[in-house]
GROMACS .gro file of C-alpha atoms in nm:
model
  119
    1UNK     CA    1  -0.022   0.032  -0.012
    2UNK     CA    2   0.143   0.329  -0.115
    3UNK     CA    3   0.027   0.687  -0.062
    4UNK     CA    4   0.149   0.937  -0.299
    5UNK     CA    5   0.125   1.285  -0.196
    6UNK     CA    6   0.142   1.574  -0.429
    7UNK     CA    7   0.037   1.941  -0.485
    8UNK     CA    8   0.237   2.152  -0.237
    9UNK     CA    9   0.483   2.454  -0.281
   10UNK     CA   10   0.534   2.804  -0.250
   11UNK     CA   11   0.282   3.051  -0.227
   12UNK     CA   12   0.232   3.403  -0.089
   13UNK     CA   13  -0.012   3.450   0.196
   14UNK     CA   14  -0.387   3.485   0.097
   15UNK     CA   15  -0.327   3.236  -0.198
   16UNK     CA   16  -0.460   2.882  -0.239
   17UNK     CA   17  -0.315   2.526  -0.285
   18UNK     CA   18  -0.455   2.204  -0.344
   19UNK     CA   19  -0.303   1.888  -0.241
   20UNK     CA   20  -0.353   1.541  -0.365
   21UNK     CA   21  -0.319   1.229  -0.232
   22UNK     CA   22  -0.327   0.909  -0.415
   23UNK     CA   23  -0.373   0.576  -0.290
   24UNK     CA   24  -0.237   0.218  -0.447
   25UNK     CA   25  -0.223  -0.145  -0.357
   26UNK     CA   26  -0.544  -0.086  -0.144
   27UNK     CA   27  -0.922  -0.017  -0.273
   28UNK     CA   28  -1.105   0.294  -0.170
   29UNK     CA   29  -1.385   0.030  -0.018
   30UNK     CA   30  -1.085  -0.072   0.238
   31UNK     CA   31  -1.004   0.252   0.345
   32UNK     CA   32  -1.232   0.374   0.620
   33UNK     CA   33  -1.083   0.737   0.742
   34UNK     CA   34  -0.823   0.941   0.556
   35UNK     CA   35  -0.667   1.240   0.690
   36UNK     CA   36  -0.431   1.527   0.617
   37UNK     CA   37  -0.185   1.598   0.882
   38UNK     CA   38   0.146   1.854   0.923
   39UNK     CA   39   0.406   1.923   1.075
   40UNK     CA   40   0.604   2.244   1.110
   41UNK     CA   41   0.959   2.263   1.212
   42UNK     CA   42   1.008   2.231   1.601
   43UNK     CA   43   0.640   2.084   1.656
   44UNK     CA   44   0.458   1.811   1.698
   45UNK     CA   45   0.255   1.646   1.407
   46UNK     CA   46  -0.130   1.780   1.431
   47UNK     CA   47  -0.465   1.706   1.229
   48UNK     CA   48  -0.527   1.905   0.936
   49UNK     CA   49  -0.816   1.741   0.862
   50UNK     CA   50  -1.046   1.426   0.833
   51UNK     CA   51  -1.289   1.220   0.648
   52UNK     CA   52  -1.439   0.895   0.679
   53UNK     CA   53  -1.559   0.691   0.424
   54UNK     CA   54  -1.902   0.811   0.454
   55UNK     CA   55  -1.829   1.175   0.394
   56UNK     CA   56  -1.805   1.278   0.760
   57UNK     CA   57  -1.531   1.567   0.786
   58UNK     CA   58  -1.343   1.734   1.102
   59UNK     CA   59  -1.087   1.998   1.078
   60UNK     CA   60  -0.852   2.122   1.316
   61UNK     CA   61  -0.962   2.434   1.522
   62UNK     CA   62  -0.724   2.641   1.320
   63UNK     CA   63  -0.865   2.579   0.995
   64UNK     CA   64  -1.141   2.800   1.040
   65UNK     CA   65  -1.351   2.727   0.720
   66UNK     CA   66  -1.045   2.802   0.508
   67UNK     CA   67  -0.960   2.426   0.427
   68UNK     CA   68  -1.165   2.172   0.256
   69UNK     CA   69  -1.108   1.806   0.270
   70UNK     CA   70  -1.302   1.540   0.007
   71UNK     CA   71  -1.261   1.209  -0.173
   72UNK     CA   72  -1.287   1.059  -0.493
   73UNK     CA   73  -1.353   0.702  -0.451
   74UNK     CA   74  -1.333   0.642  -0.806
   75UNK     CA   75  -0.997   0.771  -0.846
   76UNK     CA   76  -0.900   0.677  -0.478
   77UNK     CA   77  -0.779   1.022  -0.439
   78UNK     CA   78  -0.824   1.276  -0.092
   79UNK     CA   79  -0.774   1.637  -0.156
   80UNK     CA   80  -0.714   1.895   0.053
   81UNK     CA   81  -0.833   2.228  -0.099
   82UNK     CA   82  -0.657   2.547   0.088
   83UNK     CA   83  -0.765   2.890   0.118
   84UNK     CA   84  -0.632   3.209   0.250
   85UNK     CA   85  -0.326   3.070   0.381
   86UNK     CA   86  -0.091   3.232   0.597
   87UNK     CA   87   0.247   3.176   0.706
   88UNK     CA   88   0.169   3.017   1.039
   89UNK     CA   89   0.018   2.713   0.783
   90UNK     CA   90   0.382   2.631   0.650
   91UNK     CA   91   0.474   2.325   0.720
   92UNK     CA   92   0.521   1.926   0.587
   93UNK     CA   93   0.176   1.800   0.484
   94UNK     CA   94   0.133   1.425   0.529
   95UNK     CA   95  -0.177   1.187   0.430
   96UNK     CA   96  -0.334   0.914   0.619
   97UNK     CA   97  -0.522   0.625   0.569
   98UNK     CA   98  -0.660   0.386   0.810
   99UNK     CA   99  -0.757   0.052   0.647
  100UNK     CA  100  -1.075  -0.166   0.704
  101UNK     CA  101  -1.188  -0.530   0.598
  102UNK     CA  102  -0.862  -0.720   0.552
  103UNK     CA  103  -0.652  -0.376   0.614
  104UNK     CA  104  -0.824  -0.293   0.927
  105UNK     CA  105  -0.590  -0.222   1.204
  106UNK     CA  106  -0.345  -0.092   0.963
  107UNK     CA  107  -0.222   0.284   0.900
  108UNK     CA  108  -0.038   0.387   0.627
  109UNK     CA  109   0.145   0.747   0.573
  110UNK     CA  110   0.234   0.947   0.270
  111UNK     CA  111   0.586   1.093   0.233
  112UNK     CA  112   0.473   1.439   0.289
  113UNK     CA  113   0.453   1.768   0.076
  114UNK     CA  114   0.628   2.082   0.149
  115UNK     CA  115   0.366   2.399   0.231
  116UNK     CA  116   0.541   2.712   0.221
  117UNK     CA  117   0.326   3.036   0.287
  118UNK     CA  118   0.539   3.371   0.212
  119UNK     CA  119   0.414   3.687   0.408
   0.00000   0.00000   0.00000
């Protein structure tokens, strides 16, 4: 099972980015929850957003309506649309998947994609 994260980059404050996380080696029906986490230098990894197989979402408090998480089950891909980015959003963003069915109890991480927001 592999999670391939992409879409990071350098953007000015107030700008937007869309991150993608493509899953392979596992079907979308065997993934329970997917999520985005981020880790800034010197800080702990924290939840950005999470989406269940049924589409239920939850976000970190600091998101404040700026980010939207979604899943394309046909493409087995998760997205994170980020708007109104601020310098404090600078971090490496990691995607995560929790398995179900045969993959129950297993957790997978992508390699991370760097997001840098300049002021």
